[in-house]
């Protein structure tokens, strides 16, 4: 099952890279059906949602990716940037402080 999930994720990444957002989104969602806490599928889905202009919708998957893999500094940075884009400045500040407290460099 894990190998199949990785193949679906890889196909999603390939579709995403080629600019086929609809196919990539469907494949990432398919991954998340079977493994809702899959950090990379959540992260990639958030990027697509942002690219589609659904900035606020991207926050949920970004937060999930961050919860699953809290040591991934680029998840923190992307989440903080997304909060800023959504004009959630207080939350962005709080998350930045939280990241720094656990040793994440957000610069």
PDB file of C-alpha atoms in Angstrom:
ATOM      1  CA  UNK A   1       0.000   0.000   0.000  1.00  0.00           C
ATOM      2  CA  UNK A   2       2.823   2.423   0.885  1.00  0.00           C
ATOM      3  CA  UNK A   3       4.499   1.802  -2.476  1.00  0.00           C
ATOM      4  CA  UNK A   4       1.223   2.547  -4.279  1.00  0.00           C
ATOM      5  CA  UNK A   5       0.793   5.734  -2.277  1.00  0.00           C
ATOM      6  CA  UNK A   6       4.319   6.829  -3.202  1.00  0.00           C
ATOM      7  CA  UNK A   7       3.583   6.186  -6.889  1.00  0.00           C
ATOM      8  CA  UNK A   8       0.440   8.325  -6.703  1.00  0.00           C
ATOM      9  CA  UNK A   9       2.371  11.071  -4.921  1.00  0.00           C
ATOM     10  CA  UNK A  10       5.168  10.931  -7.503  1.00  0.00           C
ATOM     11  CA  UNK A  11       2.604  11.164 -10.307  1.00  0.00           C
ATOM     12  CA  UNK A  12       1.087  14.179  -8.566  1.00  0.00           C
ATOM     13  CA  UNK A  13       4.465  15.873  -8.303  1.00  0.00           C
ATOM     14  CA  UNK A  14       5.167  15.153 -11.980  1.00  0.00           C
ATOM     15  CA  UNK A  15       1.780  16.582 -13.018  1.00  0.00           C
ATOM     16  CA  UNK A  16       2.356  19.605 -10.800  1.00  0.00           C
ATOM     17  CA  UNK A  17       5.778  20.274 -12.313  1.00  0.00           C
ATOM     18  CA  UNK A  18       4.313  20.071 -15.807  1.00  0.00           C
ATOM     19  CA  UNK A  19       1.655  22.626 -14.861  1.00  0.00           C
ATOM     20  CA  UNK A  20      -1.308  20.268 -14.764  1.00  0.00           C
ATOM     21  CA  UNK A  21      -2.731  21.548 -11.487  1.00  0.00           C
ATOM     22  CA  UNK A  22      -6.086  19.766 -11.784  1.00  0.00           C
ATOM     23  CA  UNK A  23      -4.490  16.339 -12.136  1.00  0.00           C
ATOM     24  CA  UNK A  24      -1.909  17.053  -9.435  1.00  0.00           C
ATOM     25  CA  UNK A  25      -4.588  18.260  -7.023  1.00  0.00           C
ATOM     26  CA  UNK A  26      -6.670  15.144  -7.633  1.00  0.00           C
ATOM     27  CA  UNK A  27      -3.660  12.887  -7.038  1.00  0.00           C
ATOM     28  CA  UNK A  28      -2.662  14.689  -3.828  1.00  0.00           C
ATOM     29  CA  UNK A  29      -6.240  14.429  -2.578  1.00  0.00           C
ATOM     30  CA  UNK A  30      -6.200  10.745  -3.455  1.00  0.00           C
ATOM     31  CA  UNK A  31      -3.089  10.306  -1.293  1.00  0.00           C
ATOM     32  CA  UNK A  32      -4.768  12.150   1.556  1.00  0.00           C
ATOM     33  CA  UNK A  33      -7.840   9.903   1.357  1.00  0.00           C
ATOM     34  CA  UNK A  34      -5.649   6.993   2.404  1.00  0.00           C
ATOM     35  CA  UNK A  35      -3.223   8.855   4.600  1.00  0.00           C
ATOM     36  CA  UNK A  36      -4.726  12.164   5.818  1.00  0.00           C
ATOM     37  CA  UNK A  37      -1.566  13.048   7.735  1.00  0.00           C
ATOM     38  CA  UNK A  38       0.816  12.637   4.812  1.00  0.00           C
ATOM     39  CA  UNK A  39       2.988  15.719   5.224  1.00  0.00           C
ATOM     40  CA  UNK A  40       4.207  16.042   1.649  1.00  0.00           C
ATOM     41  CA  UNK A  41       0.782  15.521   0.062  1.00  0.00           C
ATOM     42  CA  UNK A  42      -0.644  18.171   2.397  1.00  0.00           C
ATOM     43  CA  UNK A  43       2.193  20.565   1.612  1.00  0.00           C
ATOM     44  CA  UNK A  44       1.914  20.080  -2.152  1.00  0.00           C
ATOM     45  CA  UNK A  45      -1.871  20.442  -2.010  1.00  0.00           C
ATOM     46  CA  UNK A  46      -1.441  23.735  -0.159  1.00  0.00           C
ATOM     47  CA  UNK A  47       0.868  25.008  -2.869  1.00  0.00           C
ATOM     48  CA  UNK A  48      -1.708  24.175  -5.526  1.00  0.00           C
ATOM     49  CA  UNK A  49      -4.486  25.844  -3.573  1.00  0.00           C
ATOM     50  CA  UNK A  50      -2.339  28.951  -3.307  1.00  0.00           C
ATOM     51  CA  UNK A  51      -1.579  28.845  -7.032  1.00  0.00           C
ATOM     52  CA  UNK A  52      -5.311  28.662  -7.713  1.00  0.00           C
ATOM     53  CA  UNK A  53      -5.832  31.787  -5.633  1.00  0.00           C
ATOM     54  CA  UNK A  54      -7.351  29.900  -2.696  1.00  0.00           C
ATOM     55  CA  UNK A  55      -4.908  31.423  -0.247  1.00  0.00           C
ATOM     56  CA  UNK A  56      -6.967  30.865   2.900  1.00  0.00           C
ATOM     57  CA  UNK A  57      -7.807  27.263   1.905  1.00  0.00           C
ATOM     58  CA  UNK A  58      -4.084  26.526   1.752  1.00  0.00           C
ATOM     59  CA  UNK A  59      -3.667  27.229   5.472  1.00  0.00           C
ATOM     60  CA  UNK A  60      -5.261  23.957   6.627  1.00  0.00           C
ATOM     61  CA  UNK A  61      -3.035  21.609   4.647  1.00  0.00           C
ATOM     62  CA  UNK A  62       0.035  23.691   5.484  1.00  0.00           C
ATOM     63  CA  UNK A  63      -0.754  23.504   9.174  1.00  0.00           C
ATOM     64  CA  UNK A  64      -1.287  19.738   8.912  1.00  0.00           C
ATOM     65  CA  UNK A  65       2.065  19.264   7.151  1.00  0.00           C
ATOM     66  CA  UNK A  66       3.726  21.325   9.856  1.00  0.00           C
ATOM     67  CA  UNK A  67       2.078  19.341  12.654  1.00  0.00           C
ATOM     68  CA  UNK A  68       3.272  16.075  11.136  1.00  0.00           C
ATOM     69  CA  UNK A  69       6.825  17.262  10.361  1.00  0.00           C
ATOM     70  CA  UNK A  70       7.578  20.107  12.785  1.00  0.00           C
ATOM     71  CA  UNK A  71      11.301  20.068  12.015  1.00  0.00           C
ATOM     72  CA  UNK A  72      10.834  21.030   8.354  1.00  0.00           C
ATOM     73  CA  UNK A  73      11.853  24.678   8.311  1.00  0.00           C
ATOM     74  CA  UNK A  74      10.413  25.295   4.848  1.00  0.00           C
ATOM     75  CA  UNK A  75       6.961  24.209   6.154  1.00  0.00           C
ATOM     76  CA  UNK A  76       7.215  26.859   8.861  1.00  0.00           C
ATOM     77  CA  UNK A  77       8.322  29.522   6.402  1.00  0.00           C
ATOM     78  CA  UNK A  78       5.591  28.715   3.890  1.00  0.00           C
ATOM     79  CA  UNK A  79       2.940  28.668   6.629  1.00  0.00           C
ATOM     80  CA  UNK A  80       4.095  32.048   7.966  1.00  0.00           C
ATOM     81  CA  UNK A  81       4.146  33.496   4.433  1.00  0.00           C
ATOM     82  CA  UNK A  82       0.664  32.137   3.795  1.00  0.00           C
ATOM     83  CA  UNK A  83      -0.630  33.702   7.005  1.00  0.00           C
ATOM     84  CA  UNK A  84       0.811  37.032   5.881  1.00  0.00           C
ATOM     85  CA  UNK A  85      -0.821  36.669   2.457  1.00  0.00           C
ATOM     86  CA  UNK A  86      -4.120  36.064   4.243  1.00  0.00           C
ATOM     87  CA  UNK A  87      -3.480  39.180   6.338  1.00  0.00           C
ATOM     88  CA  UNK A  88      -3.334  37.106   9.521  1.00  0.00           C
ATOM     89  CA  UNK A  89      -0.436  39.145  10.817  1.00  0.00           C
ATOM     90  CA  UNK A  90      -0.889  38.407  14.518  1.00  0.00           C
ATOM     91  CA  UNK A  91      -0.986  34.667  13.792  1.00  0.00           C
ATOM     92  CA  UNK A  92       2.072  35.016  11.539  1.00  0.00           C
ATOM     93  CA  UNK A  93       3.939  36.722  14.363  1.00  0.00           C
ATOM     94  CA  UNK A  94       2.859  34.085  16.902  1.00  0.00           C
ATOM     95  CA  UNK A  95       3.882  31.227  14.602  1.00  0.00           C
ATOM     96  CA  UNK A  96       7.249  32.898  13.961  1.00  0.00           C
ATOM     97  CA  UNK A  97       7.858  33.147  17.701  1.00  0.00           C
ATOM     98  CA  UNK A  98       6.826  29.513  18.142  1.00  0.00           C
ATOM     99  CA  UNK A  99       9.185  28.404  15.368  1.00  0.00           C
ATOM    100  CA  UNK A 100      12.090  30.305  16.872  1.00  0.00           C
ATOM    101  CA  UNK A 101      11.397  28.797  20.297  1.00  0.00           C
ATOM    102  CA  UNK A 102      11.892  25.305  18.914  1.00  0.00           C
ATOM    103  CA  UNK A 103      15.017  26.312  17.027  1.00  0.00           C
ATOM    104  CA  UNK A 104      13.673  26.881  13.515  1.00  0.00           C
ATOM    105  CA  UNK A 105      15.462  29.615  11.572  1.00  0.00           C
ATOM    106  CA  UNK A 106      12.770  31.571   9.737  1.00  0.00           C
ATOM    107  CA  UNK A 107      15.061  33.901   7.838  1.00  0.00           C
TER     108      UNK A 107
END
